[in-house]
Amino acid sequence: MNITNEVQNLNKDKIKHKYNWKEIALIIIGITLVASAIHFFLVPSNLTSGGASGIAIVLSHYIPLGVGPLFILVNIILFIMGFICIGKDFGTRTIVVTLALSGLVWLFEIIFPNPKPLSDDLFLIITLGMIIQGIGVGMVLNQYTSTGGTDIIAKIMQKYLGLDLGIGCVIADLVVSIFAGSAFGMNIFLYSVMGVIINGAVVSITISGLNTSKLCYINTKEVDLVSKFIIEDLDRSANLIPYKGAYSKKDNVLIQTAVSTREYIRLKEFVNDVDPTAFVVTSSANEILGEKWRRFI
């Protein structure tokens, strides 16, 4: 009976998580940033950073259709390839997010038709565009979904060629850049390759930045006060680790806790107020998973 209740509670938690509005809001902001980078930065200058958007930009050079509808068509073809080759491995959410991104690019084409290049400096365009796109992609990936595109090609190569997923993505994006170069010239190819590199770096930095928290070890005489503050004011938990001082040879208790960057500022101030002689060691935690933090999957 207890096992059944636990399973039911787990299913309720999953259902509840499915309708997490904070995550939905972050995904919407993320795909808006990606769509803006594509429409206002890349498309007017014929630049690409690989992906399905890059394929759509190249195809628009040969086919009399806008990037928006081609973007949707490319993603549909990629999803069909994915279902045939690797099955339902990328999930419904990725399909919804990818089609929403494609639709938003198309909507931007309707609302803001034929945008002019924001600058004649391609280096400036690709750099700013990739920063905006990379932040958006990072926000989407951080919610356990993706914007599809060449990720699907990378998964197919992983299955049949045994390639690492990251290497597969780079290869697929570089191939798209080569086609962009054949359509728009060597200059565009070189800038597109640079865009692939910048995009990957910004995505990685964004994901790390969104997940970074503080892991703290607090040596204080006011263990009860500090523990109470962590639990009641910060709504976090803590471990009390018994130890013996190497110098004093006295038994004591060390507080171990993980907090967000904002909470760490409050925690520092409180510890300083109640025990100015406290000793605090803090390090950055790249990711914290579990209750009151991010889910595992």
C-alpha atoms as a PDB file:
ATOM      1  CA  MET A   1       0.000   0.000   0.000  1.00  0.00           C
ATOM      2  CA  ASN A   2       2.846   2.366   0.872  1.00  0.00           C
ATOM      3  CA  ILE A   3       4.584   1.624  -2.454  1.00  0.00           C
ATOM      4  CA  THR A   4       1.358   2.369  -4.323  1.00  0.00           C
ATOM      5  CA  ASN A   5       0.984   5.689  -2.513  1.00  0.00           C
ATOM      6  CA  GLU A   6       4.574   6.627  -3.310  1.00  0.00           C
ATOM      7  CA  VAL A   7       4.047   5.857  -7.009  1.00  0.00           C
ATOM      8  CA  GLN A   8       0.833   7.900  -7.026  1.00  0.00           C
ATOM      9  CA  ASN A   9       2.594  10.814  -5.346  1.00  0.00           C
ATOM     10  CA  LEU A  10       5.442  10.573  -7.885  1.00  0.00           C
ATOM     11  CA  ASN A  11       2.944  10.675 -10.763  1.00  0.00           C
ATOM     12  CA  LYS A  12       1.250  13.696  -9.189  1.00  0.00           C
ATOM     13  CA  ASP A  13       4.602  15.441  -8.941  1.00  0.00           C
ATOM     14  CA  LYS A  14       5.297  14.733 -12.623  1.00  0.00           C
ATOM     15  CA  ILE A  15       1.881  16.095 -13.596  1.00  0.00           C
ATOM     16  CA  LYS A  16       2.453  19.129 -11.434  1.00  0.00           C
ATOM     17  CA  HIS A  17       5.870  19.671 -13.029  1.00  0.00           C
ATOM     18  CA  LYS A  18       4.363  19.449 -16.470  1.00  0.00           C
ATOM     19  CA  TYR A  19       2.483  22.688 -15.799  1.00  0.00           C
ATOM     20  CA  ASN A  20       5.364  24.611 -14.186  1.00  0.00           C
ATOM     21  CA  TRP A  21       4.702  28.141 -15.433  1.00  0.00           C
ATOM     22  CA  LYS A  22       8.196  29.342 -14.577  1.00  0.00           C
ATOM     23  CA  GLU A  23       9.692  26.771 -16.935  1.00  0.00           C
ATOM     24  CA  ILE A  24       7.158  27.591 -19.645  1.00  0.00           C
ATOM     25  CA  ALA A  25       7.980  31.305 -19.288  1.00  0.00           C
ATOM     26  CA  LEU A  26      11.724  30.620 -19.579  1.00  0.00           C
ATOM     27  CA  ILE A  27      11.147  28.491 -22.682  1.00  0.00           C
ATOM     28  CA  ILE A  28       9.040  31.253 -24.267  1.00  0.00           C
ATOM     29  CA  ILE A  29      11.719  33.869 -23.504  1.00  0.00           C
ATOM     30  CA  GLY A  30      14.377  31.515 -24.861  1.00  0.00           C
ATOM     31  CA  ILE A  31      12.682  30.796 -28.187  1.00  0.00           C
ATOM     32  CA  THR A  32      11.852  34.510 -28.572  1.00  0.00           C
ATOM     33  CA  LEU A  33      15.550  35.347 -28.240  1.00  0.00           C
ATOM     34  CA  VAL A  34      16.485  32.635 -30.751  1.00  0.00           C
ATOM     35  CA  ALA A  35      13.808  33.746 -33.235  1.00  0.00           C
ATOM     36  CA  SER A  36      14.925  37.390 -32.878  1.00  0.00           C
ATOM     37  CA  ALA A  37      18.550  36.466 -33.538  1.00  0.00           C
ATOM     38  CA  ILE A  38      17.580  34.475 -36.622  1.00  0.00           C
ATOM     39  CA  HIS A  39      15.223  37.063 -38.121  1.00  0.00           C
ATOM     40  CA  PHE A  40      16.965  40.339 -37.261  1.00  0.00           C
ATOM     41  CA  PHE A  41      20.636  39.307 -37.311  1.00  0.00           C
ATOM     42  CA  LEU A  42      21.242  36.205 -39.405  1.00  0.00           C
ATOM     43  CA  VAL A  43      18.660  36.282 -42.211  1.00  0.00           C
ATOM     44  CA  PRO A  44      19.316  39.875 -43.462  1.00  0.00           C
ATOM     45  CA  SER A  45      23.053  39.144 -43.788  1.00  0.00           C
ATOM     46  CA  ASN A  46      22.674  35.535 -45.068  1.00  0.00           C
ATOM     47  CA  LEU A  47      24.602  34.291 -42.027  1.00  0.00           C
ATOM     48  CA  THR A  48      24.013  30.933 -40.355  1.00  0.00           C
ATOM     49  CA  SER A  49      25.074  29.168 -37.193  1.00  0.00           C
ATOM     50  CA  GLY A  50      24.149  25.747 -38.519  1.00  0.00           C
ATOM     51  CA  GLY A  51      20.957  24.090 -37.323  1.00  0.00           C
ATOM     52  CA  ALA A  52      17.605  23.910 -39.051  1.00  0.00           C
ATOM     53  CA  SER A  53      17.508  27.711 -39.270  1.00  0.00           C
ATOM     54  CA  GLY A  54      20.773  27.658 -41.235  1.00  0.00           C
ATOM     55  CA  ILE A  55      19.372  25.038 -43.618  1.00  0.00           C
ATOM     56  CA  ALA A  56      16.279  27.205 -44.092  1.00  0.00           C
ATOM     57  CA  ILE A  57      18.390  30.299 -44.812  1.00  0.00           C
ATOM     58  CA  VAL A  58      20.402  28.402 -47.441  1.00  0.00           C
ATOM     59  CA  LEU A  59      17.264  26.920 -49.024  1.00  0.00           C
ATOM     60  CA  SER A  60      15.637  30.372 -49.218  1.00  0.00           C
ATOM     61  CA  HIS A  61      18.451  31.300 -51.624  1.00  0.00           C
ATOM     62  CA  TYR A  62      17.264  28.622 -54.056  1.00  0.00           C
ATOM     63  CA  ILE A  63      13.542  28.296 -53.271  1.00  0.00           C
ATOM     64  CA  PRO A  64      11.142  31.284 -53.519  1.00  0.00           C
ATOM     65  CA  LEU A  65       9.849  30.861 -49.952  1.00  0.00           C
ATOM     66  CA  GLY A  66      10.497  32.772 -46.744  1.00  0.00           C
ATOM     67  CA  VAL A  67      12.793  31.437 -44.036  1.00  0.00           C
ATOM     68  CA  GLY A  68       9.819  30.966 -41.670  1.00  0.00           C
ATOM     69  CA  PRO A  69       7.855  28.381 -43.697  1.00  0.00           C
ATOM     70  CA  LEU A  70      11.093  26.689 -44.816  1.00  0.00           C
ATOM     71  CA  PHE A  71      12.172  26.495 -41.177  1.00  0.00           C
ATOM     72  CA  ILE A  72       8.947  24.660 -40.292  1.00  0.00           C
ATOM     73  CA  LEU A  73       9.297  22.354 -43.324  1.00  0.00           C
ATOM     74  CA  VAL A  74      12.924  21.490 -42.485  1.00  0.00           C
ATOM     75  CA  ASN A  75      12.041  20.682 -38.882  1.00  0.00           C
ATOM     76  CA  ILE A  76       9.130  18.474 -39.940  1.00  0.00           C
ATOM     77  CA  ILE A  77      11.440  16.539 -42.294  1.00  0.00           C
ATOM     78  CA  LEU A  78      14.046  16.197 -39.529  1.00  0.00           C
ATOM     79  CA  PHE A  79      11.423  14.934 -37.077  1.00  0.00           C
ATOM     80  CA  ILE A  80      10.231  12.353 -39.602  1.00  0.00           C
ATOM     81  CA  MET A  81      13.854  11.232 -40.083  1.00  0.00           C
ATOM     82  CA  GLY A  82      14.228  11.074 -36.315  1.00  0.00           C
ATOM     83  CA  PHE A  83      11.143   8.941 -35.806  1.00  0.00           C
ATOM     84  CA  ILE A  84      12.236   6.561 -38.574  1.00  0.00           C
ATOM     85  CA  CYS A  85      15.871   6.265 -37.473  1.00  0.00           C
ATOM     86  CA  ILE A  86      15.871   6.609 -33.683  1.00  0.00           C
ATOM     87  CA  GLY A  87      12.232   6.318 -32.603  1.00  0.00           C
ATOM     88  CA  LYS A  88      10.552   8.592 -30.056  1.00  0.00           C
ATOM     89  CA  ASP A  89      13.787   9.540 -28.379  1.00  0.00           C
ATOM     90  CA  PHE A  90      13.357  13.305 -28.359  1.00  0.00           C
ATOM     91  CA  GLY A  91       9.868  13.572 -26.827  1.00  0.00           C
ATOM     92  CA  THR A  92       6.773  15.649 -27.392  1.00  0.00           C
ATOM     93  CA  ARG A  93       8.081  18.761 -25.648  1.00  0.00           C
ATOM     94  CA  THR A  94      10.992  19.139 -28.072  1.00  0.00           C
ATOM     95  CA  ILE A  95       8.609  18.862 -31.029  1.00  0.00           C
ATOM     96  CA  VAL A  96       6.302  21.523 -29.551  1.00  0.00           C
ATOM     97  CA  VAL A  97       9.199  23.884 -28.729  1.00  0.00           C
ATOM     98  CA  THR A  98      10.800  23.428 -32.157  1.00  0.00           C
ATOM     99  CA  LEU A  99       7.567  24.079 -34.052  1.00  0.00           C
ATOM    100  CA  ALA A 100       6.822  27.070 -31.785  1.00  0.00           C
ATOM    101  CA  LEU A 101      10.256  28.516 -32.629  1.00  0.00           C
ATOM    102  CA  SER A 102       9.699  27.924 -36.346  1.00  0.00           C
ATOM    103  CA  GLY A 103       6.265  29.525 -36.153  1.00  0.00           C
ATOM    104  CA  LEU A 104       7.654  32.537 -34.296  1.00  0.00           C
ATOM    105  CA  VAL A 105      10.284  33.090 -36.998  1.00  0.00           C
ATOM    106  CA  TRP A 106       7.488  32.968 -39.582  1.00  0.00           C
ATOM    107  CA  LEU A 107       5.413  35.403 -37.501  1.00  0.00           C
ATOM    108  CA  PHE A 108       8.350  37.820 -37.364  1.00  0.00           C
ATOM    109  CA  GLU A 109       8.580  37.626 -41.167  1.00  0.00           C
ATOM    110  CA  ILE A 110       4.931  38.648 -41.421  1.00  0.00           C
ATOM    111  CA  ILE A 111       5.126  41.453 -38.836  1.00  0.00           C
ATOM    112  CA  PHE A 112       8.623  42.692 -39.818  1.00  0.00           C
ATOM    113  CA  PRO A 113       9.041  41.765 -43.506  1.00  0.00           C
ATOM    114  CA  ASN A 114      12.379  42.072 -45.306  1.00  0.00           C
ATOM    115  CA  PRO A 115      14.507  43.458 -42.443  1.00  0.00           C
ATOM    116  CA  LYS A 116      17.678  45.248 -43.486  1.00  0.00           C
ATOM    117  CA  PRO A 117      21.067  44.300 -42.015  1.00  0.00           C
ATOM    118  CA  LEU A 118      21.537  46.086 -38.698  1.00  0.00           C
ATOM    119  CA  SER A 119      25.138  46.845 -39.640  1.00  0.00           C
ATOM    120  CA  ASP A 120      27.599  46.471 -42.507  1.00  0.00           C
ATOM    121  CA  ASP A 121      30.061  44.886 -40.079  1.00  0.00           C
ATOM    122  CA  LEU A 122      29.490  41.122 -40.372  1.00  0.00           C
ATOM    123  CA  PHE A 123      31.731  40.440 -37.384  1.00  0.00           C
ATOM    124  CA  LEU A 124      29.521  42.609 -35.186  1.00  0.00           C
ATOM    125  CA  ILE A 125      26.362  41.016 -36.585  1.00  0.00           C
ATOM    126  CA  ILE A 126      27.490  37.409 -36.084  1.00  0.00           C
ATOM    127  CA  THR A 127      28.891  38.110 -32.613  1.00  0.00           C
ATOM    128  CA  LEU A 128      25.799  39.865 -31.232  1.00  0.00           C
ATOM    129  CA  GLY A 129      23.455  37.498 -33.045  1.00  0.00           C
ATOM    130  CA  MET A 130      25.183  34.421 -31.633  1.00  0.00           C
ATOM    131  CA  ILE A 131      25.249  35.854 -28.117  1.00  0.00           C
ATOM    132  CA  ILE A 132      21.487  36.444 -28.261  1.00  0.00           C
ATOM    133  CA  GLN A 133      20.809  33.066 -29.884  1.00  0.00           C
ATOM    134  CA  GLY A 134      23.173  31.224 -27.536  1.00  0.00           C
ATOM    135  CA  ILE A 135      21.498  32.686 -24.448  1.00  0.00           C
ATOM    136  CA  GLY A 136      18.094  31.685 -25.824  1.00  0.00           C
ATOM    137  CA  VAL A 137      19.172  28.141 -26.688  1.00  0.00           C
ATOM    138  CA  GLY A 138      20.828  27.794 -23.282  1.00  0.00           C
ATOM    139  CA  MET A 139      17.618  28.836 -21.525  1.00  0.00           C
ATOM    140  CA  VAL A 140      15.620  26.285 -23.525  1.00  0.00           C
ATOM    141  CA  LEU A 141      18.129  23.466 -22.971  1.00  0.00           C
ATOM    142  CA  ASN A 142      18.146  24.252 -19.252  1.00  0.00           C
ATOM    143  CA  GLN A 143      14.456  23.279 -19.122  1.00  0.00           C
ATOM    144  CA  TYR A 144      15.262  19.734 -20.345  1.00  0.00           C
ATOM    145  CA  THR A 145      14.141  20.294 -23.922  1.00  0.00           C
ATOM    146  CA  SER A 146      15.786  21.557 -27.098  1.00  0.00           C
ATOM    147  CA  THR A 147      15.162  23.504 -30.267  1.00  0.00           C
ATOM    148  CA  GLY A 148      15.515  20.373 -32.394  1.00  0.00           C
ATOM    149  CA  GLY A 149      17.215  20.999 -35.723  1.00  0.00           C
ATOM    150  CA  THR A 150      20.581  19.375 -36.283  1.00  0.00           C
ATOM    151  CA  ASP A 151      20.403  17.840 -32.782  1.00  0.00           C
ATOM    152  CA  ILE A 152      18.327  15.140 -34.475  1.00  0.00           C
ATOM    153  CA  ILE A 153      20.985  14.591 -37.149  1.00  0.00           C
ATOM    154  CA  ALA A 154      23.575  14.323 -34.371  1.00  0.00           C
ATOM    155  CA  LYS A 155      21.486  11.666 -32.606  1.00  0.00           C
ATOM    156  CA  ILE A 156      21.197   9.701 -35.848  1.00  0.00           C
ATOM    157  CA  MET A 157      24.984   9.846 -36.316  1.00  0.00           C
ATOM    158  CA  GLN A 158      25.425   8.793 -32.691  1.00  0.00           C
ATOM    159  CA  LYS A 159      23.243   5.741 -33.239  1.00  0.00           C
ATOM    160  CA  TYR A 160      24.710   4.574 -36.541  1.00  0.00           C
ATOM    161  CA  LEU A 161      28.286   5.915 -36.426  1.00  0.00           C
ATOM    162  CA  GLY A 162      28.934   5.895 -32.673  1.00  0.00           C
ATOM    163  CA  LEU A 163      29.885   9.578 -32.656  1.00  0.00           C
ATOM    164  CA  ASP A 164      29.681  11.664 -29.494  1.00  0.00           C
ATOM    165  CA  LEU A 165      26.530  13.827 -29.498  1.00  0.00           C
ATOM    166  CA  GLY A 166      28.487  17.072 -29.158  1.00  0.00           C
ATOM    167  CA  ILE A 167      30.840  16.165 -32.019  1.00  0.00           C
ATOM    168  CA  GLY A 168      27.843  15.163 -34.134  1.00  0.00           C
ATOM    169  CA  CYS A 169      26.232  18.576 -33.586  1.00  0.00           C
ATOM    170  CA  VAL A 170      29.443  20.365 -34.578  1.00  0.00           C
ATOM    171  CA  ILE A 171      29.825  18.246 -37.745  1.00  0.00           C
ATOM    172  CA  ALA A 172      26.195  18.821 -38.751  1.00  0.00           C
ATOM    173  CA  ASP A 173      26.482  22.588 -38.168  1.00  0.00           C
ATOM    174  CA  LEU A 174      29.751  22.785 -40.097  1.00  0.00           C
ATOM    175  CA  VAL A 175      28.151  20.979 -43.053  1.00  0.00           C
ATOM    176  CA  VAL A 176      25.353  23.569 -43.020  1.00  0.00           C
ATOM    177  CA  SER A 177      28.010  26.312 -42.962  1.00  0.00           C
ATOM    178  CA  ILE A 178      29.682  24.753 -46.014  1.00  0.00           C
ATOM    179  CA  PHE A 179      26.392  24.863 -47.913  1.00  0.00           C
ATOM    180  CA  ALA A 180      25.952  28.486 -46.788  1.00  0.00           C
ATOM    181  CA  GLY A 181      29.388  29.223 -48.208  1.00  0.00           C
ATOM    182  CA  SER A 182      28.497  27.608 -51.537  1.00  0.00           C
ATOM    183  CA  ALA A 183      25.337  29.727 -51.707  1.00  0.00           C
ATOM    184  CA  PHE A 184      26.644  33.064 -50.429  1.00  0.00           C
ATOM    185  CA  GLY A 185      30.428  32.941 -50.784  1.00  0.00           C
ATOM    186  CA  MET A 186      33.553  32.089 -48.789  1.00  0.00           C
ATOM    187  CA  ASN A 187      33.201  35.178 -46.579  1.00  0.00           C
ATOM    188  CA  ILE A 188      29.821  33.984 -45.308  1.00  0.00           C
ATOM    189  CA  PHE A 189      31.205  30.487 -44.784  1.00  0.00           C
ATOM    190  CA  LEU A 190      34.014  31.770 -42.551  1.00  0.00           C
ATOM    191  CA  TYR A 191      31.686  33.986 -40.526  1.00  0.00           C
ATOM    192  CA  SER A 192      29.206  31.112 -40.205  1.00  0.00           C
ATOM    193  CA  VAL A 193      31.894  28.801 -38.831  1.00  0.00           C
ATOM    194  CA  MET A 194      32.782  31.493 -36.323  1.00  0.00           C
ATOM    195  CA  GLY A 195      29.082  31.727 -35.469  1.00  0.00           C
ATOM    196  CA  VAL A 196      28.925  27.985 -34.736  1.00  0.00           C
ATOM    197  CA  ILE A 197      31.855  28.329 -32.322  1.00  0.00           C
ATOM    198  CA  ILE A 198      30.466  31.433 -30.569  1.00  0.00           C
ATOM    199  CA  ASN A 199      26.998  29.884 -30.304  1.00  0.00           C
ATOM    200  CA  GLY A 200      28.353  26.724 -28.669  1.00  0.00           C
ATOM    201  CA  ALA A 201      30.423  28.702 -26.184  1.00  0.00           C
ATOM    202  CA  VAL A 202      27.544  31.010 -25.194  1.00  0.00           C
ATOM    203  CA  VAL A 203      25.129  28.076 -24.787  1.00  0.00           C
ATOM    204  CA  SER A 204      27.589  26.371 -22.435  1.00  0.00           C
ATOM    205  CA  ILE A 205      28.203  29.555 -20.428  1.00  0.00           C
ATOM    206  CA  THR A 206      24.458  30.247 -20.177  1.00  0.00           C
ATOM    207  CA  ILE A 207      23.613  26.777 -18.887  1.00  0.00           C
ATOM    208  CA  SER A 208      26.454  26.921 -16.350  1.00  0.00           C
ATOM    209  CA  GLY A 209      25.443  30.409 -15.232  1.00  0.00           C
ATOM    210  CA  LEU A 210      21.784  29.487 -14.767  1.00  0.00           C
ATOM    211  CA  ASN A 211      22.656  26.469 -12.621  1.00  0.00           C
ATOM    212  CA  THR A 212      25.575  27.759 -10.572  1.00  0.00           C
ATOM    213  CA  SER A 213      24.898  27.921  -6.836  1.00  0.00           C
ATOM    214  CA  LYS A 214      26.994  28.058  -3.669  1.00  0.00           C
ATOM    215  CA  LEU A 215      28.147  25.118  -1.571  1.00  0.00           C
ATOM    216  CA  CYS A 216      28.978  26.362   1.931  1.00  0.00           C
ATOM    217  CA  TYR A 217      30.800  24.919   4.924  1.00  0.00           C
ATOM    218  CA  ILE A 218      30.234  27.018   8.035  1.00  0.00           C
ATOM    219  CA  ASN A 219      32.283  26.651  11.215  1.00  0.00           C
ATOM    220  CA  THR A 220      30.475  28.693  13.879  1.00  0.00           C
ATOM    221  CA  LYS A 221      29.738  28.766  17.592  1.00  0.00           C
ATOM    222  CA  GLU A 222      26.106  29.586  16.764  1.00  0.00           C
ATOM    223  CA  VAL A 223      25.208  26.327  15.035  1.00  0.00           C
ATOM    224  CA  ASP A 224      21.564  26.376  16.147  1.00  0.00           C
ATOM    225  CA  LEU A 225      20.961  29.990  15.106  1.00  0.00           C
ATOM    226  CA  VAL A 226      22.589  29.585  11.707  1.00  0.00           C
ATOM    227  CA  SER A 227      20.833  26.259  11.044  1.00  0.00           C
ATOM    228  CA  LYS A 228      17.483  27.783  11.979  1.00  0.00           C
ATOM    229  CA  PHE A 229      18.106  30.724   9.625  1.00  0.00           C
ATOM    230  CA  ILE A 230      18.961  28.374   6.740  1.00  0.00           C
ATOM    231  CA  ILE A 231      15.861  26.241   7.285  1.00  0.00           C
ATOM    232  CA  GLU A 232      13.267  28.876   8.200  1.00  0.00           C
ATOM    233  CA  ASP A 233      14.410  32.032   6.405  1.00  0.00           C
ATOM    234  CA  LEU A 234      16.129  30.629   3.317  1.00  0.00           C
ATOM    235  CA  ASP A 235      13.859  27.559   3.074  1.00  0.00           C
ATOM    236  CA  ARG A 236      16.883  25.347   2.469  1.00  0.00           C
ATOM    237  CA  SER A 237      18.262  22.333   4.264  1.00  0.00           C
ATOM    238  CA  ALA A 238      21.633  21.666   5.856  1.00  0.00           C
ATOM    239  CA  ASN A 239      23.798  18.856   7.144  1.00  0.00           C
ATOM    240  CA  LEU A 240      25.420  18.963  10.575  1.00  0.00           C
ATOM    241  CA  ILE A 241      28.778  17.212  10.318  1.00  0.00           C
ATOM    242  CA  PRO A 242      30.557  16.326  13.561  1.00  0.00           C
ATOM    243  CA  TYR A 243      34.316  16.912  13.588  1.00  0.00           C
ATOM    244  CA  LYS A 244      37.294  17.378  15.899  1.00  0.00           C
ATOM    245  CA  GLY A 245      39.476  20.451  15.531  1.00  0.00           C
ATOM    246  CA  ALA A 246      43.064  19.639  14.571  1.00  0.00           C
ATOM    247  CA  TYR A 247      44.445  22.448  16.747  1.00  0.00           C
ATOM    248  CA  SER A 248      41.973  22.626  19.644  1.00  0.00           C
ATOM    249  CA  LYS A 249      41.230  18.878  19.720  1.00  0.00           C
ATOM    250  CA  LYS A 250      37.656  19.854  20.652  1.00  0.00           C
ATOM    251  CA  ASP A 251      34.526  18.197  19.222  1.00  0.00           C
ATOM    252  CA  ASN A 252      32.292  20.511  17.213  1.00  0.00           C
ATOM    253  CA  VAL A 253      29.729  20.566  14.399  1.00  0.00           C
ATOM    254  CA  LEU A 254      30.236  21.862  10.856  1.00  0.00           C
ATOM    255  CA  ILE A 255      27.243  23.156   8.864  1.00  0.00           C
ATOM    256  CA  GLN A 256      27.098  22.131   5.206  1.00  0.00           C
ATOM    257  CA  THR A 257      24.466  23.724   2.970  1.00  0.00           C
ATOM    258  CA  ALA A 258      23.766  24.678  -0.650  1.00  0.00           C
ATOM    259  CA  VAL A 259      22.126  28.004  -1.492  1.00  0.00           C
ATOM    260  CA  SER A 260      21.526  30.238  -4.491  1.00  0.00           C
ATOM    261  CA  THR A 261      23.787  33.225  -5.113  1.00  0.00           C
ATOM    262  CA  ARG A 262      21.204  35.680  -3.720  1.00  0.00           C
ATOM    263  CA  GLU A 263      20.615  33.502  -0.663  1.00  0.00           C
ATOM    264  CA  TYR A 264      24.356  33.293  -0.099  1.00  0.00           C
ATOM    265  CA  ILE A 265      24.532  37.072   0.298  1.00  0.00           C
ATOM    266  CA  ARG A 266      21.832  36.930   3.006  1.00  0.00           C
ATOM    267  CA  LEU A 267      23.535  33.951   4.661  1.00  0.00           C
ATOM    268  CA  LYS A 268      26.893  35.766   4.802  1.00  0.00           C
ATOM    269  CA  GLU A 269      25.304  38.819   6.382  1.00  0.00           C
ATOM    270  CA  PHE A 270      23.473  36.733   8.990  1.00  0.00           C
ATOM    271  CA  VAL A 271      26.548  34.681   9.945  1.00  0.00           C
ATOM    272  CA  ASN A 272      28.592  37.859  10.299  1.00  0.00           C
ATOM    273  CA  ASP A 273      25.908  39.389  12.555  1.00  0.00           C
ATOM    274  CA  VAL A 274      25.540  36.428  14.940  1.00  0.00           C
ATOM    275  CA  ASP A 275      29.159  35.226  14.928  1.00  0.00           C
ATOM    276  CA  PRO A 276      31.841  37.524  13.454  1.00  0.00           C
ATOM    277  CA  THR A 277      34.479  34.913  14.371  1.00  0.00           C
ATOM    278  CA  ALA A 278      32.847  32.218  12.184  1.00  0.00           C
ATOM    279  CA  PHE A 279      34.901  30.515   9.480  1.00  0.00           C
ATOM    280  CA  VAL A 280      33.107  30.004   6.130  1.00  0.00           C
ATOM    281  CA  VAL A 281      34.398  28.114   3.097  1.00  0.00           C
ATOM    282  CA  THR A 282      32.381  28.577  -0.104  1.00  0.00           C
ATOM    283  CA  SER A 283      32.710  27.074  -3.582  1.00  0.00           C
ATOM    284  CA  SER A 284      30.619  27.223  -6.735  1.00  0.00           C
ATOM    285  CA  ALA A 285      28.358  24.242  -7.390  1.00  0.00           C
ATOM    286  CA  ASN A 286      27.773  23.814 -11.125  1.00  0.00           C
ATOM    287  CA  GLU A 287      24.484  22.009 -10.603  1.00  0.00           C
ATOM    288  CA  ILE A 288      22.314  20.965  -7.664  1.00  0.00           C
ATOM    289  CA  LEU A 289      19.547  18.430  -8.180  1.00  0.00           C
ATOM    290  CA  GLY A 290      16.805  17.247  -5.864  1.00  0.00           C
ATOM    291  CA  GLU A 291      14.106  18.610  -3.589  1.00  0.00           C
ATOM    292  CA  LYS A 292      13.692  22.408  -3.733  1.00  0.00           C
ATOM    293  CA  TRP A 293      16.251  22.495  -6.545  1.00  0.00           C
ATOM    294  CA  ARG A 294      16.178  21.305 -10.139  1.00  0.00           C
ATOM    295  CA  ARG A 295      14.695  17.939 -11.014  1.00  0.00           C
ATOM    296  CA  PHE A 296      16.965  15.138 -12.217  1.00  0.00           C
ATOM    297  CA  ILE A 297      15.362  14.790 -15.685  1.00  0.00           C
END
